[in-house]
XYZ file of C-alpha atoms in Angstrom:
356
model
C 51.923 -7.080 26.764
C 54.822 -5.752 29.107
C 58.026 -7.723 29.097
C 58.405 -10.097 31.878
C 54.758 -10.807 32.200
C 53.554 -14.437 31.415
C 50.889 -14.609 28.770
C 47.286 -14.761 30.029
C 45.808 -18.079 29.169
C 42.868 -17.856 26.696
C 40.104 -19.348 29.019
C 41.104 -16.845 31.724
C 41.069 -13.894 29.218
C 37.584 -14.965 28.181
C 36.317 -15.290 31.590
C 37.707 -11.881 32.512
C 35.929 -10.338 29.433
C 32.824 -12.111 30.345
C 32.794 -10.616 33.838
C 33.517 -7.249 32.575
C 30.677 -7.421 30.271
C 28.212 -8.846 32.864
C 29.040 -6.022 35.312
C 27.651 -3.371 32.922
C 23.884 -2.847 32.447
C 22.069 -4.665 29.565
C 21.690 -1.479 27.482
C 25.509 -1.326 27.256
C 25.903 -5.013 26.276
C 23.291 -4.583 23.664
C 24.792 -1.451 22.170
C 28.228 -3.225 22.345
C 27.062 -6.153 20.502
C 25.362 -4.072 17.991
C 28.408 -1.834 17.476
C 30.636 -5.003 17.062
C 28.146 -6.372 14.499
C 28.139 -3.161 12.555
C 31.964 -2.916 12.620
C 32.105 -6.563 11.269
C 29.596 -5.936 8.524
C 31.180 -2.583 7.528
C 34.444 -4.505 6.553
C 32.635 -6.564 4.081
C 29.804 -4.266 2.665
C 30.144 -1.673 -0.183
C 27.348 0.767 -1.107
C 27.469 2.654 -4.370
C 24.589 3.934 -6.661
C 21.552 2.402 -5.027
C 23.463 -0.954 -4.718
C 25.050 -2.829 -1.833
C 27.613 -5.490 -2.189
C 28.079 -7.690 0.746
C 30.674 -10.462 1.001
C 29.448 -13.965 2.081
C 31.236 -16.589 3.862
C 31.736 -18.558 0.647
C 32.955 -15.439 -1.004
C 35.487 -14.750 1.776
C 36.773 -18.220 1.243
C 37.122 -17.884 -2.376
C 39.007 -14.518 -1.973
C 41.376 -16.191 0.488
C 41.968 -18.920 -2.059
C 42.643 -16.262 -4.785
C 45.144 -14.464 -2.601
C 46.868 -17.591 -1.900
C 47.115 -18.473 -5.641
C 48.314 -14.863 -6.387
C 51.192 -15.139 -3.769
C 52.138 -18.513 -5.027
C 52.231 -17.191 -8.683
C 54.417 -14.240 -7.714
C 56.814 -16.343 -5.591
C 57.206 -19.084 -8.075
C 56.534 -17.434 -11.311
C 54.626 -20.377 -12.489
C 52.477 -19.446 -15.580
C 49.840 -22.023 -14.720
C 49.314 -20.280 -11.393
C 48.947 -16.949 -13.177
C 46.234 -18.634 -15.438
C 44.378 -19.942 -12.405
C 44.591 -16.512 -10.767
C 43.104 -14.884 -13.914
C 40.316 -17.504 -14.105
C 39.505 -16.845 -10.442
C 39.448 -12.966 -11.094
C 37.174 -13.590 -14.057
C 34.756 -15.510 -11.885
C 34.387 -12.300 -9.746
C 33.794 -10.169 -12.764
C 31.234 -12.591 -14.285
C 29.445 -12.742 -10.902
C 29.149 -8.967 -10.758
C 27.858 -8.810 -14.415
C 25.307 -11.683 -14.001
C 24.002 -10.462 -10.671
C 23.502 -6.961 -12.136
C 21.611 -8.419 -15.013
C 19.504 -10.390 -12.696
C 18.398 -7.217 -10.760
C 17.929 -5.154 -13.736
C 14.396 -3.911 -14.799
C 12.593 -5.471 -11.949
C 9.534 -4.170 -10.128
C 7.394 -5.171 -7.141
C 3.736 -4.577 -6.539
C 1.823 -5.420 -3.475
C -1.744 -6.170 -2.646
C -2.494 -5.744 1.065
C -5.880 -6.303 2.751
C -7.770 -3.106 3.764
C -7.170 -3.691 7.346
C -5.502 -6.056 9.717
C -5.158 -6.349 13.550
C -1.819 -5.339 15.231
C 0.250 -8.482 16.175
C -1.867 -10.716 13.930
C -1.188 -12.170 10.461
C -2.606 -10.571 7.300
C -2.270 -12.007 3.839
C -0.420 -9.983 1.178
C 0.218 -10.852 -2.427
C 3.629 -9.595 -3.683
C 4.133 -9.539 -7.450
C 7.628 -9.367 -8.963
C 7.770 -8.390 -12.662
C 10.592 -8.801 -15.081
C 10.440 -6.037 -17.572
C 13.471 -7.305 -19.627
C 12.823 -8.552 -23.266
C 15.310 -11.373 -23.289
C 17.036 -11.919 -20.024
C 15.505 -13.876 -17.114
C 16.194 -13.268 -13.479
C 17.393 -15.729 -10.902
C 17.271 -16.174 -7.071
C 15.594 -12.882 -6.002
C 14.720 -12.286 -2.449
C 12.260 -9.322 -1.355
C 13.145 -7.744 1.951
C 11.977 -4.568 3.796
C 13.937 -1.437 2.924
C 14.897 -0.669 6.475
C 16.468 -3.080 8.982
C 14.303 -1.809 11.676
C 10.533 -1.527 10.934
C 7.197 -1.982 12.631
C 6.195 -4.890 10.523
C 7.550 -8.251 9.213
C 6.968 -10.401 6.164
C 6.862 -14.264 6.592
C 8.044 -16.318 4.943
C 10.589 -14.171 3.221
C 9.431 -13.894 -0.361
C 11.950 -15.832 -2.625
C 11.628 -16.166 -6.477
C 13.908 -18.717 -8.058
C 13.225 -18.001 -11.627
C 11.413 -15.087 -13.358
C 11.200 -15.455 -17.079
C 11.618 -12.367 -19.247
C 8.453 -10.248 -19.546
C 6.807 -12.471 -16.852
C 5.228 -11.567 -13.485
C 5.432 -13.999 -10.605
C 3.301 -14.004 -7.393
C 4.139 -14.999 -3.784
C 1.606 -14.921 -0.864
C 3.141 -13.867 2.341
C 1.941 -12.931 5.866
C 2.288 -9.391 6.876
C 2.431 -8.778 10.809
C 2.248 -5.227 12.109
C 3.415 -4.550 15.618
C 1.470 -1.170 16.281
C -1.727 0.346 15.252
C -2.137 3.221 12.806
C -1.520 3.820 9.184
C 1.015 1.317 7.799
C 2.672 2.570 4.555
C 5.469 0.502 2.870
C 7.088 2.791 0.174
C 10.260 0.818 -0.691
C 11.777 -2.801 -0.599
C 15.063 -4.353 -1.301
C 15.759 -6.991 -4.000
C 18.587 -9.262 -2.862
C 20.393 -11.911 -4.970
C 23.418 -14.295 -4.476
C 23.338 -15.270 -8.194
C 25.287 -16.991 -9.839
C 28.150 -18.332 -7.525
C 27.001 -17.146 -4.078
C 30.113 -15.116 -3.392
C 28.300 -11.843 -2.771
C 24.940 -10.497 -1.726
C 24.033 -7.810 -4.048
C 20.985 -5.640 -3.002
C 18.945 -3.041 -4.985
C 16.290 -0.609 -3.469
C 13.203 -0.122 -5.426
C 9.879 1.581 -4.884
C 6.838 -0.414 -3.439
C 3.509 0.941 -2.822
C 1.709 -0.951 0.026
C -0.821 0.640 2.536
C -3.189 -0.659 4.998
C -4.737 0.342 8.293
C -3.716 -1.485 11.486
C -6.445 -1.933 14.053
C -5.554 -2.286 17.776
C -4.531 -5.581 19.055
C -7.327 -7.869 20.355
C -6.823 -10.147 23.382
C -9.280 -12.260 25.420
C -11.261 -10.237 27.924
C -13.958 -10.980 30.617
C -17.394 -9.866 29.310
C -20.054 -8.525 31.647
C -22.618 -11.214 32.557
C -26.281 -10.721 31.749
C -28.293 -8.708 34.279
C -31.478 -6.832 34.366
C -29.806 -4.035 36.219
C -27.311 -1.653 34.684
C -23.488 -2.109 35.145
C -21.040 0.637 35.941
C -17.483 0.678 34.821
C -16.216 -0.409 31.352
C -19.724 -1.215 29.998
C -23.128 0.198 30.881
C -25.884 -2.347 30.096
C -29.315 -1.405 28.992
C -31.699 -4.482 29.038
C -33.835 -5.182 26.008
C -37.107 -6.980 25.628
C -37.855 -9.430 22.810
C -38.938 -7.355 19.870
C -39.201 -7.814 16.032
C -35.754 -6.940 14.468
C -36.030 -7.823 10.860
C -37.684 -10.093 8.225
C -35.546 -12.228 6.296
C -35.585 -15.179 3.712
C -36.528 -18.566 5.205
C -33.440 -20.818 5.864
C -33.297 -24.447 6.611
C -33.799 -25.148 10.267
C -36.159 -22.118 10.892
C -39.306 -22.869 12.695
C -42.617 -22.565 10.850
C -44.059 -20.561 13.729
C -41.780 -17.729 12.909
C -42.948 -17.448 9.296
C -44.335 -14.017 8.398
C -47.225 -15.136 6.221
C -48.290 -11.709 5.034
C -44.709 -10.833 3.720
C -44.515 -14.434 2.340
C -47.684 -14.015 0.229
C -46.449 -10.658 -1.193
C -43.174 -12.036 -2.391
C -44.039 -15.660 -3.154
C -41.213 -16.882 -0.937
C -41.198 -17.942 2.648
C -40.002 -15.142 4.927
C -39.541 -15.294 8.666
C -39.489 -12.942 11.542
C -36.108 -12.297 13.413
C -36.435 -11.295 17.031
C -33.980 -9.712 19.345
C -32.895 -12.130 22.151
C -33.562 -11.542 25.713
C -29.789 -12.046 26.257
C -28.925 -9.138 23.795
C -28.064 -5.939 25.372
C -26.541 -2.421 24.585
C -23.251 -1.556 25.878
C -21.398 1.598 26.103
C -17.619 1.173 26.219
C -15.935 4.267 27.961
C -12.332 5.196 26.725
C -10.514 7.847 28.895
C -7.572 9.474 27.206
C -6.559 11.758 29.970
C -4.973 11.095 33.377
C -7.296 12.104 36.197
C -4.417 13.117 38.468
C -2.679 15.532 36.140
C -5.504 15.992 33.432
C -2.972 15.454 30.751
C -3.338 13.129 27.847
C -1.902 9.669 28.466
C 0.655 8.490 25.967
C 2.927 5.386 25.466
C 2.075 1.964 26.884
C -0.848 3.503 29.068
C -2.580 4.662 25.952
C -1.974 1.553 24.034
C -3.191 -0.627 26.911
C -6.464 1.314 27.205
C -7.144 1.355 23.433
C -6.400 -2.352 23.167
C -8.778 -3.054 26.139
C -11.552 -1.016 24.576
C -10.935 -2.513 21.247
C -11.021 -6.028 22.740
C -14.331 -5.252 24.592
C -16.053 -3.920 21.348
C -14.897 -6.811 19.365
C -15.993 -9.663 21.648
C -19.322 -7.892 22.426
C -20.248 -7.386 18.759
C -19.152 -10.972 17.893
C -21.858 -12.105 20.264
C -24.381 -10.031 18.645
C -24.713 -7.116 21.286
C -25.027 -3.441 20.259
C -22.116 -1.358 21.299
C -21.245 2.334 21.448
C -17.923 3.871 22.069
C -17.785 6.964 24.348
C -14.823 9.242 24.764
C -14.375 12.668 26.368
C -15.121 14.273 23.029
C -18.079 12.351 21.409
C -20.111 8.951 21.419
C -20.888 6.910 18.644
C -24.409 5.231 17.981
C -25.426 1.802 19.090
C -25.040 -0.891 16.532
C -23.945 -4.507 16.158
C -23.189 -4.736 12.505
C -19.996 -5.690 10.994
C -19.671 -2.336 9.378
C -20.030 -0.661 12.835
C -17.426 -2.753 14.314
C -14.981 -1.714 11.502
C -15.907 1.926 11.936
C -15.052 1.653 15.704
C -11.907 -0.293 15.089
C -10.781 2.296 12.491
C -11.460 5.150 14.993
C -9.395 3.414 17.701
C -6.558 2.804 15.182
C -5.826 6.565 14.946
C -7.041 7.812 18.269
C -4.431 9.439 20.327
C -1.764 9.252 17.679
C -0.910 10.992 14.434
C -1.256 9.511 10.940
C 2.078 8.114 10.106
C 3.384 8.486 6.496
């Protein structure tokens, strides 16, 4: 501060800084906060040989006490203070040794569902194995290998005690943000054991793969009509016809019993008819912009794919037969669960490349 100028009061300085930040666009404020956070973390994080060591708030307080004891020992020459200083330093050494032993010879396996829908939860089983012969592991957390990823694990898997030679399981919920092929190839093991002074992290391989279907949202379905509809779905009315012959179930009417088939098998079998309200729908998915005749990308593509997937999902859930038609091909009509999965798998990769 130049001489002769009075000091700026702290509230005034804070208000000036707030106005300076608010006059800048949101992107600037976000990048500034991220930069300040990275600078703050960089002062207390050390990375070496697939390990990262991050100082905690408790660890920072302990080091401040250690520095104070050290300065007191140097200034006074008191042997007791030197003994306390040596004991404090030994705590840090013991913390590093025990945390390394806790992270040593651990592996993680994951069992993911074959598919899940974007922005919806899917159950995943994580197995943490301790391959040490004698030493157990304590206070292990499993986190994604990257800070920015297209998925999340909730709640964060935490293993308090893993005996030597044992395998522990934790169910977690996997949520993917976008459709496509989700492949998790690594994870981080983090521990604060034993004193909570440091976060020690180790990155290990993890093989976890699944297919993420497009997100499903509520849609307004076409009402039943004897005439065809134009637009997203084309309706083809159907009459009542024999669909299948199945085993008799409680609640079935005796008038629908197929006596000839029942006599052959020795069990009551009933006739299953198509309902008058069941129809065939063709869901059109346009992947090009009519104005420019170029493929659509980004949010426009995702909105169209999600809209088509939602129509297909809700129509098949109501028993209707559905076909998906694009500029390149058209699928057969069907209302089975297998057909629904085939259409969702096709929509999961349409317009994007398979991500590895």
